Amino acid sequence: MTADLQFYRKAVRWGATLLFFAVPFVRLNGESLLRFDVPTLRLFFFGKAIWIEDFFLILLFIFALTFLFISVTQLFGRVWCGWLCPQTLMVDFTRKMDSKKLNTAAKIESNLFTAVFSIMIAACMVWYFVPPYDFIKELAELRLGSVTLWFWGVLSVITYINFAFFRHGFCTTVCPYAKLQGIMFDAHTMAITMHPERRDECINCLACVKTCPTGIDIRRGFSQGCINCAECIQACGRVMGKKGKTSLIGYVYGLEDKPKFFRVNVLITSGLFLIFAVLFTVRLLLSDPFGFEVYPASQIMPREYDGRILNAFDVRLTNRTGRDMSISLSVEGAENAEIQPGRVFELGAGESVRKEVYIILPEEAFGKYPVRTFNLKAETEGESPASVMSEAGFRKPIGRKK
């Protein structure tokens, strides 16, 4: 008997779809588990807020994901396409659209279901940018923002057109991954094909051809249009099962069907994946809980103040956590430094403030040089203090007599 691969694919499809709809509703540290907040240009990623100035982290993540994709493709071919790709999984929910024997009522029903399903998928995509709790509340109160409503509508139309007309044809024509897979395959990559030694057993029932969502004939050998969905394996298995035999088609590793997982190209891409994944994880976990930037205030020149030297700075503080925090400022390496107005800043969760700060230093802090560099230190208050340093240049007033 042939294993019921479609049962497992169905389980994966439902699990992945439920996860896709559930993730926007999950909160961690008071924020969405995964969401890009457009107004503040922040990416909420598993309890961490990644601000736009730290988006190099996303580059590390993209590199890690790319090399993971390449490694999996080198080993298992287009298994992503047939088992986990959202395009394939979602299209499979609207399989009635593939039938050419539907009457008018059934066609209307099928298109109506596809339209409603497209609207739901589009709404979920919007939830990765707009909190679903706010979206649903505003929709129920008929006050959903025009931009959000327009975005939702356009996505719904595009999704419906895809499900109604492109369907699995997207995988063989539009999808860039399908075009690139050929350069990732080697002699040991897993693919679906008819076992060469059993070709004579084929009875030309065409069950494998009729069931293929991309319309290829797997009996002719490997095709780039194959998405590894195993529909043909299942169809052939049902026919051959009546004769007490297993399917003539199956997953094979190269021409000799001998898996070889530890090969040079796989080890290289897997190693690069691990490097970028570790760099991303470490950098994310060790990221500062708040941002601290200091710029000279160009509109206010250095001046003498009560026998001391005053410099003005624009200070920007950003709370990157989901809780309120108090941040105090101090000057490292300079005694008797005074900061006005006040040294402590109160920031709400996710709040960003920019203030003009005056720092007054005693003249002896400069020594014989008119310009000195000091470190400004911003430190949180509480049980687990964290600090961030920023370098700033201080100078005496121009033309000042000694």
CSV table of C-alpha atoms in Angstrom, one decimal:
chain,number,residue,atom,x,y,z
A,1,MET,CA,0.0,0.0,0.0
A,2,THR,CA,1.1,3.6,-0.7
A,3,ALA,CA,1.3,5.9,2.3
A,4,ASP,CA,-1.5,8.4,2.4
A,5,LEU,CA,0.6,11.5,1.8
A,6,GLN,CA,-2.3,13.7,1.1
A,7,PHE,CA,-3.6,13.1,4.6
A,8,TYR,CA,-0.4,14.5,5.9
A,9,ARG,CA,-0.4,17.4,3.4
A,10,LYS,CA,-4.0,18.2,4.6
A,11,ALA,CA,-2.9,18.2,8.2
A,12,VAL,CA,0.1,20.5,7.4
A,13,ARG,CA,-2.2,22.8,5.3
A,14,TRP,CA,-4.7,23.2,8.2
A,15,GLY,CA,-2.0,23.7,10.8
A,16,ALA,CA,-0.1,26.3,8.7
A,17,THR,CA,-3.3,28.2,7.9
A,18,LEU,CA,-4.5,28.3,11.5
A,19,LEU,CA,-1.0,29.5,12.5
A,20,PHE,CA,-1.2,32.2,9.8
A,21,PHE,CA,-4.5,33.5,11.2
A,22,ALA,CA,-3.5,33.1,14.9
A,23,VAL,CA,-0.1,34.8,14.9
A,24,PRO,CA,-1.5,38.4,14.6
A,25,PHE,CA,-3.7,37.8,17.7
A,26,VAL,CA,-0.8,36.6,19.9
A,27,ARG,CA,0.8,39.2,22.1
A,28,LEU,CA,4.2,39.0,23.8
A,29,ASN,CA,5.5,41.7,26.2
A,30,GLY,CA,2.3,43.7,25.5
A,31,GLU,CA,2.8,43.8,21.7
A,32,SER,CA,2.0,41.7,18.6
A,33,LEU,CA,4.1,38.6,18.2
A,34,LEU,CA,4.9,39.6,14.6
A,35,ARG,CA,3.8,42.9,13.1
A,36,PHE,CA,5.2,45.9,11.2
A,37,ASP,CA,3.8,49.1,12.6
A,38,VAL,CA,3.8,51.6,9.8
A,39,PRO,CA,3.2,54.8,11.8
A,40,THR,CA,6.2,54.3,14.0
A,41,LEU,CA,8.3,52.2,11.5
A,42,ARG,CA,8.8,49.4,14.0
A,43,LEU,CA,8.9,45.7,13.5
A,44,PHE,CA,7.5,43.7,16.5
A,45,PHE,CA,9.3,40.4,16.4
A,46,PHE,CA,8.7,37.8,19.1
A,47,GLY,CA,8.7,40.3,22.0
A,48,LYS,CA,11.3,42.6,20.6
A,49,ALA,CA,10.7,45.9,18.8
A,50,ILE,CA,13.1,46.5,15.9
A,51,TRP,CA,13.3,50.2,15.0
A,52,ILE,CA,14.0,51.5,11.5
A,53,GLU,CA,17.5,52.5,12.4
A,54,ASP,CA,18.2,48.8,13.4
A,55,PHE,CA,16.8,47.3,10.3
A,56,PHE,CA,20.2,45.8,9.5
A,57,LEU,CA,18.9,43.0,11.8
A,58,ILE,CA,16.3,42.3,9.2
A,59,LEU,CA,19.0,42.0,6.6
A,60,LEU,CA,20.7,39.4,8.7
A,61,PHE,CA,17.4,37.5,9.1
A,62,ILE,CA,16.8,37.6,5.3
A,63,PHE,CA,20.3,36.2,4.7
A,64,ALA,CA,19.7,33.4,7.2
A,65,LEU,CA,16.3,32.6,5.6
A,66,THR,CA,17.8,32.7,2.1
A,67,PHE,CA,20.5,30.2,2.9
A,68,LEU,CA,18.0,28.0,4.8
A,69,PHE,CA,15.9,28.0,1.6
A,70,ILE,CA,18.9,27.0,-0.5
A,71,SER,CA,19.9,24.2,1.8
A,72,VAL,CA,16.4,22.8,2.0
A,73,THR,CA,16.1,23.0,-1.8
A,74,GLN,CA,19.5,21.3,-2.3
A,75,LEU,CA,18.3,18.4,-0.1
A,76,PHE,CA,14.6,18.1,-0.8
A,77,GLY,CA,13.9,20.0,-4.0
A,78,ARG,CA,10.6,21.9,-4.2
A,79,VAL,CA,9.2,20.4,-1.0
A,80,TRP,CA,8.5,23.9,0.2
A,81,CYS,CA,6.2,24.5,-2.8
A,82,GLY,CA,4.1,21.4,-2.3
A,83,TRP,CA,3.9,21.3,1.4
A,84,LEU,CA,4.4,24.8,3.0
A,85,CYS,CA,4.1,27.5,0.4
A,86,PRO,CA,1.1,29.8,1.2
A,87,GLN,CA,0.2,30.0,-2.5
A,88,THR,CA,-0.2,26.2,-2.7
A,89,LEU,CA,-1.8,25.8,0.7
A,90,MET,CA,-4.5,28.5,0.2
A,91,VAL,CA,-5.3,27.4,-3.4
A,92,ASP,CA,-6.0,23.9,-2.2
A,93,PHE,CA,-8.8,25.2,-0.1
A,94,THR,CA,-10.6,26.3,-3.3
A,95,ARG,CA,-10.2,23.1,-5.3
A,96,LYS,CA,-13.7,23.2,-6.7
A,97,MET,CA,-12.4,26.1,-8.9
A,98,ASP,CA,-10.4,23.4,-10.9
A,99,SER,CA,-13.5,21.4,-11.8
A,100,LYS,CA,-14.8,21.8,-15.3
A,101,LYS,CA,-18.0,19.8,-14.7
A,102,LEU,CA,-19.8,22.2,-12.3
A,103,ASN,CA,-23.3,23.4,-13.2
A,104,THR,CA,-24.1,27.1,-12.9
A,105,ALA,CA,-25.3,27.0,-9.3
A,106,ALA,CA,-22.2,25.1,-8.2
A,107,LYS,CA,-19.9,27.6,-10.1
A,108,ILE,CA,-21.6,30.5,-8.4
A,109,GLU,CA,-21.2,28.8,-5.0
A,110,SER,CA,-17.6,28.0,-5.7
A,111,ASN,CA,-16.8,31.6,-6.8
A,112,LEU,CA,-18.7,33.0,-3.8
A,113,PHE,CA,-16.7,30.8,-1.4
A,114,THR,CA,-13.4,31.8,-3.1
A,115,ALA,CA,-14.4,35.5,-2.9
A,116,VAL,CA,-15.2,35.3,0.9
A,117,PHE,CA,-12.0,33.2,1.5
A,118,SER,CA,-10.0,35.8,-0.4
A,119,ILE,CA,-11.4,38.6,1.8
A,120,MET,CA,-10.5,36.7,4.9
A,121,ILE,CA,-6.9,36.0,3.7
A,122,ALA,CA,-6.5,39.7,2.7
A,123,ALA,CA,-7.8,40.8,6.2
A,124,CYS,CA,-5.3,38.5,7.8
A,125,MET,CA,-2.5,40.0,5.7
A,126,VAL,CA,-3.6,43.5,6.9
A,127,TRP,CA,-3.4,42.3,10.5
A,128,TYR,CA,0.4,41.9,10.1
A,129,PHE,CA,0.4,45.7,9.8
A,130,VAL,CA,-2.7,46.8,11.8
A,131,PRO,CA,-3.5,45.2,15.2
A,132,PRO,CA,-6.4,42.8,14.6
A,133,TYR,CA,-8.1,43.9,17.8
A,134,ASP,CA,-8.2,47.5,16.6
A,135,PHE,CA,-9.1,46.4,13.0
A,136,ILE,CA,-12.1,44.3,14.1
A,137,LYS,CA,-13.3,47.0,16.6
A,138,GLU,CA,-13.1,49.8,14.1
A,139,LEU,CA,-14.8,47.6,11.4
A,140,ALA,CA,-17.7,46.8,13.7
A,141,GLU,CA,-18.1,50.5,14.5
A,142,LEU,CA,-17.9,51.4,10.8
A,143,ARG,CA,-15.0,53.7,11.3
A,144,LEU,CA,-12.1,51.7,9.7
A,145,GLY,CA,-9.5,54.1,8.2
A,146,SER,CA,-9.7,54.8,4.5
A,147,VAL,CA,-6.1,53.7,3.9
A,148,THR,CA,-6.6,50.4,5.8
A,149,LEU,CA,-9.9,49.8,4.0
A,150,TRP,CA,-8.4,50.6,0.6
A,151,PHE,CA,-5.4,48.3,1.3
A,152,TRP,CA,-7.8,45.5,2.4
A,153,GLY,CA,-9.9,45.9,-0.7
A,154,VAL,CA,-7.0,45.8,-3.2
A,155,LEU,CA,-5.5,42.8,-1.5
A,156,SER,CA,-8.9,41.0,-1.6
A,157,VAL,CA,-9.2,41.6,-5.3
A,158,ILE,CA,-5.6,40.5,-6.1
A,159,THR,CA,-6.1,37.4,-4.0
A,160,TYR,CA,-9.4,36.5,-5.7
A,161,ILE,CA,-7.9,36.9,-9.1
A,162,ASN,CA,-5.0,34.7,-8.1
A,163,PHE,CA,-7.3,32.0,-6.7
A,164,ALA,CA,-9.8,32.2,-9.6
A,165,PHE,CA,-7.5,32.4,-12.6
A,166,PHE,CA,-3.8,31.8,-11.9
A,167,ARG,CA,-4.0,29.1,-9.3
A,168,HIS,CA,-1.2,26.6,-9.6
A,169,GLY,CA,-0.2,28.2,-12.9
A,170,PHE,CA,1.5,30.8,-10.7
A,171,CYS,CA,4.0,28.2,-9.6
A,172,THR,CA,5.2,27.5,-13.2
A,173,THR,CA,5.0,31.0,-14.6
A,174,VAL,CA,5.3,33.8,-12.1
A,175,CYS,CA,7.1,32.4,-9.1
A,176,PRO,CA,10.8,33.4,-9.1
A,177,TYR,CA,11.7,30.4,-6.9
A,178,ALA,CA,10.5,28.0,-9.6
A,179,LYS,CA,12.9,29.7,-12.1
A,180,LEU,CA,15.9,29.5,-9.7
A,181,GLN,CA,15.5,26.0,-8.4
A,182,GLY,CA,17.4,24.5,-11.4
A,183,ILE,CA,20.6,26.0,-10.3
A,184,MET,CA,20.1,24.6,-6.7
A,185,PHE,CA,19.5,21.0,-7.7
A,186,ASP,CA,22.3,18.5,-7.9
A,187,ALA,CA,22.6,14.7,-8.5
A,188,HIS,CA,21.4,13.9,-5.0
A,189,THR,CA,18.4,16.3,-4.7
A,190,MET,CA,15.1,14.7,-3.8
A,191,ALA,CA,12.5,14.9,-6.5
A,192,ILE,CA,9.3,13.1,-7.6
A,193,THR,CA,9.6,10.8,-10.6
A,194,MET,CA,8.5,7.4,-11.9
A,195,HIS,CA,10.8,4.6,-10.8
A,196,PRO,CA,12.8,3.7,-14.0
A,197,GLU,CA,12.8,0.0,-13.3
A,198,ARG,CA,9.0,-0.1,-13.1
A,199,ARG,CA,8.1,1.8,-16.2
A,200,ASP,CA,6.9,-1.4,-17.9
A,201,GLU,CA,4.2,-1.7,-15.2
A,202,CYS,CA,2.5,1.5,-16.2
A,203,ILE,CA,-1.0,0.8,-17.7
A,204,ASN,CA,-1.4,4.4,-19.2
A,205,CYS,CA,-4.4,5.2,-17.0
A,206,LEU,CA,-3.3,8.8,-16.9
A,207,ALA,CA,-4.4,9.1,-13.3
A,208,CYS,CA,-1.1,10.9,-12.5
A,209,VAL,CA,-1.5,13.4,-15.3
A,210,LYS,CA,-5.2,14.2,-14.5
A,211,THR,CA,-4.5,14.9,-10.8
A,212,CYS,CA,-1.4,17.0,-11.3
A,213,PRO,CA,-2.2,20.6,-10.3
A,214,THR,CA,0.5,22.1,-12.6
A,215,GLY,CA,-0.5,19.9,-15.6
A,216,ILE,CA,2.7,18.0,-16.2
A,217,ASP,CA,3.2,14.4,-17.2
A,218,ILE,CA,5.6,13.0,-14.5
A,219,ARG,CA,6.0,9.8,-16.6
A,220,ARG,CA,8.3,11.7,-19.0
A,221,GLY,CA,10.8,12.3,-16.2
A,222,PHE,CA,11.7,15.2,-13.9
A,223,SER,CA,10.0,18.5,-14.8
A,224,GLN,CA,10.6,22.0,-13.3
A,225,GLY,CA,6.9,22.4,-13.1
A,226,CYS,CA,6.7,19.7,-10.4
A,227,ILE,CA,6.0,21.2,-7.0
A,228,ASN,CA,6.5,18.0,-5.0
A,229,CYS,CA,2.9,17.9,-3.9
A,230,ALA,CA,2.7,14.0,-4.2
A,231,GLU,CA,-0.7,14.1,-5.8
A,232,CYS,CA,0.6,11.8,-8.6
A,233,ILE,CA,2.1,9.4,-6.1
A,234,GLN,CA,-1.3,9.1,-4.4
A,235,ALA,CA,-3.3,8.8,-7.6
A,236,CYS,CA,-1.0,6.1,-9.0
A,237,GLY,CA,-1.0,4.3,-5.7
A,238,ARG,CA,-4.8,4.0,-5.7
A,239,VAL,CA,-4.8,2.5,-9.2
A,240,MET,CA,-1.9,0.1,-8.5
A,241,GLY,CA,-3.3,-0.8,-5.1
A,242,LYS,CA,-6.1,-2.6,-6.9
A,243,LYS,CA,-3.4,-4.9,-8.3
A,244,GLY,CA,-1.7,-5.4,-5.0
A,245,LYS,CA,1.2,-3.1,-5.9
A,246,THR,CA,2.6,0.2,-4.7
A,247,SER,CA,2.7,3.4,-6.6
A,248,LEU,CA,5.1,3.5,-9.6
A,249,ILE,CA,5.9,7.1,-8.7
A,250,GLY,CA,7.7,8.3,-5.6
A,251,TYR,CA,10.2,10.6,-4.0
A,252,VAL,CA,13.7,9.7,-5.1
A,253,TYR,CA,17.2,11.1,-4.4
A,254,GLY,CA,18.8,11.5,-7.8
A,255,LEU,CA,19.1,8.9,-10.5
A,256,GLU,CA,20.5,6.2,-8.1
A,257,ASP,CA,18.0,7.1,-5.3
A,258,LYS,CA,20.7,7.2,-2.7
A,259,PRO,CA,20.4,10.1,-0.2
A,260,LYS,CA,23.6,11.9,0.6
A,261,PHE,CA,22.9,14.6,3.1
A,262,PHE,CA,26.5,15.6,4.0
A,263,ARG,CA,27.8,17.0,0.7
A,264,VAL,CA,30.0,20.1,0.1
A,265,ASN,CA,27.4,22.5,-1.3
A,266,VAL,CA,24.8,21.6,1.4
A,267,LEU,CA,27.4,22.0,4.2
A,268,ILE,CA,28.5,25.4,2.8
A,269,THR,CA,24.9,26.8,2.6
A,270,SER,CA,23.9,25.2,5.9
A,271,GLY,CA,27.0,26.7,7.6
A,272,LEU,CA,26.2,30.2,6.2
A,273,PHE,CA,22.6,29.8,7.4
A,274,LEU,CA,23.8,29.0,10.9
A,275,ILE,CA,26.3,31.9,10.9
A,276,PHE,CA,23.6,34.5,10.0
A,277,ALA,CA,21.0,32.9,12.2
A,278,VAL,CA,23.4,33.1,15.2
A,279,LEU,CA,24.4,36.7,14.4
A,280,PHE,CA,20.7,37.7,14.1
A,281,THR,CA,19.7,35.9,17.4
A,282,VAL,CA,22.6,37.2,19.4
A,283,ARG,CA,22.2,40.8,18.1
A,284,LEU,CA,18.5,40.7,18.7
A,285,LEU,CA,18.8,39.4,22.3
A,286,LEU,CA,21.6,41.8,23.2
A,287,SER,CA,19.9,44.9,21.6
A,288,ASP,CA,19.7,47.9,23.8
A,289,PRO,CA,16.3,48.4,25.5
A,290,PHE,CA,16.3,52.1,24.4
A,291,GLY,CA,17.8,54.2,21.7
A,292,PHE,CA,20.1,57.1,22.6
A,293,GLU,CA,21.3,59.7,20.0
A,294,VAL,CA,23.0,63.0,20.6
A,295,TYR,CA,23.6,65.8,18.1
A,296,PRO,CA,25.0,69.3,18.6
A,297,ALA,CA,22.3,72.0,18.6
A,298,SER,CA,23.4,74.1,15.7
A,299,GLN,CA,21.1,77.0,16.5
A,300,ILE,CA,22.8,77.6,19.9
A,301,MET,CA,26.5,78.2,19.9
A,302,PRO,CA,28.8,77.4,22.9
A,303,ARG,CA,28.9,80.2,25.4
A,304,GLU,CA,30.2,81.1,28.8
A,305,TYR,CA,27.8,80.7,31.6
A,306,ASP,CA,28.5,81.8,35.2
A,307,GLY,CA,32.2,81.2,34.7
A,308,ARG,CA,31.7,77.8,33.1
A,309,ILE,CA,31.2,76.5,29.5
A,310,LEU,CA,27.7,75.7,28.2
A,311,ASN,CA,27.1,73.5,25.1
A,312,ALA,CA,23.6,72.7,23.7
A,313,PHE,CA,22.6,69.3,22.3
A,314,ASP,CA,19.6,67.7,20.7
A,315,VAL,CA,19.0,64.4,22.5
A,316,ARG,CA,16.7,61.7,21.2
A,317,LEU,CA,15.6,58.9,23.5
A,318,THR,CA,13.5,56.0,22.3
A,319,ASN,CA,11.9,53.4,24.6
A,320,ARG,CA,12.1,50.1,22.7
A,321,THR,CA,10.3,48.1,25.3
A,322,GLY,CA,6.6,47.5,26.2
A,323,ARG,CA,6.9,49.1,29.6
A,324,ASP,CA,7.4,52.6,31.0
A,325,MET,CA,11.0,53.6,31.9
A,326,SER,CA,13.0,56.4,33.5
A,327,ILE,CA,16.2,57.3,31.9
A,328,SER,CA,18.9,59.5,33.5
A,329,LEU,CA,21.7,61.4,31.8
A,330,SER,CA,25.2,61.9,33.0
A,331,VAL,CA,28.6,63.0,31.6
A,332,GLU,CA,31.4,60.4,31.9
A,333,GLY,CA,34.9,61.7,32.6
A,334,ALA,CA,33.9,65.2,33.8
A,335,GLU,CA,33.3,66.1,37.4
A,336,ASN,CA,30.7,68.7,38.4
A,337,ALA,CA,28.9,68.5,35.1
A,338,GLU,CA,25.5,70.0,35.2
A,339,ILE,CA,22.6,69.1,32.9
A,340,GLN,CA,19.6,71.3,32.3
A,341,PRO,CA,16.7,71.0,32.4
A,342,GLY,CA,16.9,68.0,34.7
A,343,ARG,CA,18.7,64.7,34.3
A,344,VAL,CA,15.8,62.3,34.3
A,345,PHE,CA,13.4,61.6,31.3
A,346,GLU,CA,10.2,59.7,31.7
A,347,LEU,CA,9.2,57.6,28.6
A,348,GLY,CA,6.1,55.5,28.0
A,349,ALA,CA,6.2,52.2,26.3
A,350,GLY,CA,7.4,52.6,22.7
A,351,GLU,CA,7.6,56.4,23.2
A,352,SER,CA,10.3,58.5,21.4
A,353,VAL,CA,11.2,62.0,22.6
A,354,ARG,CA,13.6,64.6,21.3
A,355,LYS,CA,14.7,67.4,23.6
A,356,GLU,CA,17.2,70.2,23.7
A,357,VAL,CA,19.6,69.7,26.6
A,358,TYR,CA,22.2,72.1,28.0
A,359,ILE,CA,25.3,70.7,29.5
A,360,ILE,CA,27.5,72.9,31.6
A,361,LEU,CA,31.1,71.9,32.3
A,362,PRO,CA,33.8,73.6,34.4
A,363,GLU,CA,36.5,75.3,32.4
A,364,GLU,CA,39.2,73.1,33.9
A,365,ALA,CA,37.5,70.0,32.2
A,366,PHE,CA,38.9,71.3,28.9
A,367,GLY,CA,42.5,71.7,30.0
A,368,LYS,CA,44.6,73.6,27.4
A,369,TYR,CA,42.5,72.4,24.5
A,370,PRO,CA,39.5,74.3,23.2
A,371,VAL,CA,37.7,71.1,22.2
A,372,ARG,CA,37.2,68.0,24.2
A,373,THR,CA,35.3,64.7,23.7
A,374,PHE,CA,33.2,63.3,26.5
A,375,ASN,CA,30.8,60.4,26.7
A,376,LEU,CA,27.2,61.0,27.6
A,377,LYS,CA,25.7,58.1,29.4
A,378,ALA,CA,22.0,57.3,29.4
A,379,GLU,CA,20.9,54.8,32.1
A,380,THR,CA,17.6,53.3,33.1
A,381,GLU,CA,16.5,53.3,36.7
A,382,GLY,CA,15.2,50.2,38.5
A,383,GLU,CA,16.2,46.7,39.5
A,384,SER,CA,17.8,45.8,36.1
A,385,PRO,CA,19.5,49.0,34.9
A,386,ALA,CA,20.8,49.2,31.3
A,387,SER,CA,23.0,51.9,29.9
A,388,VAL,CA,23.9,53.3,26.5
A,389,MET,CA,26.9,55.5,25.8
A,390,SER,CA,27.1,58.2,23.1
A,391,GLU,CA,30.2,60.3,22.2
A,392,ALA,CA,29.8,64.1,22.1
A,393,GLY,CA,32.2,66.9,21.3
A,394,PHE,CA,32.3,69.9,23.7
A,395,ARG,CA,34.1,73.1,22.7
A,396,LYS,CA,34.7,76.6,24.2
A,397,PRO,CA,33.2,79.7,22.7
A,398,ILE,CA,34.9,80.9,19.5
A,399,GLY,CA,37.2,83.9,20.0
A,400,ARG,CA,37.0,83.8,23.8
A,401,LYS,CA,39.9,85.4,25.6
A,402,LYS,CA,41.7,83.3,28.1
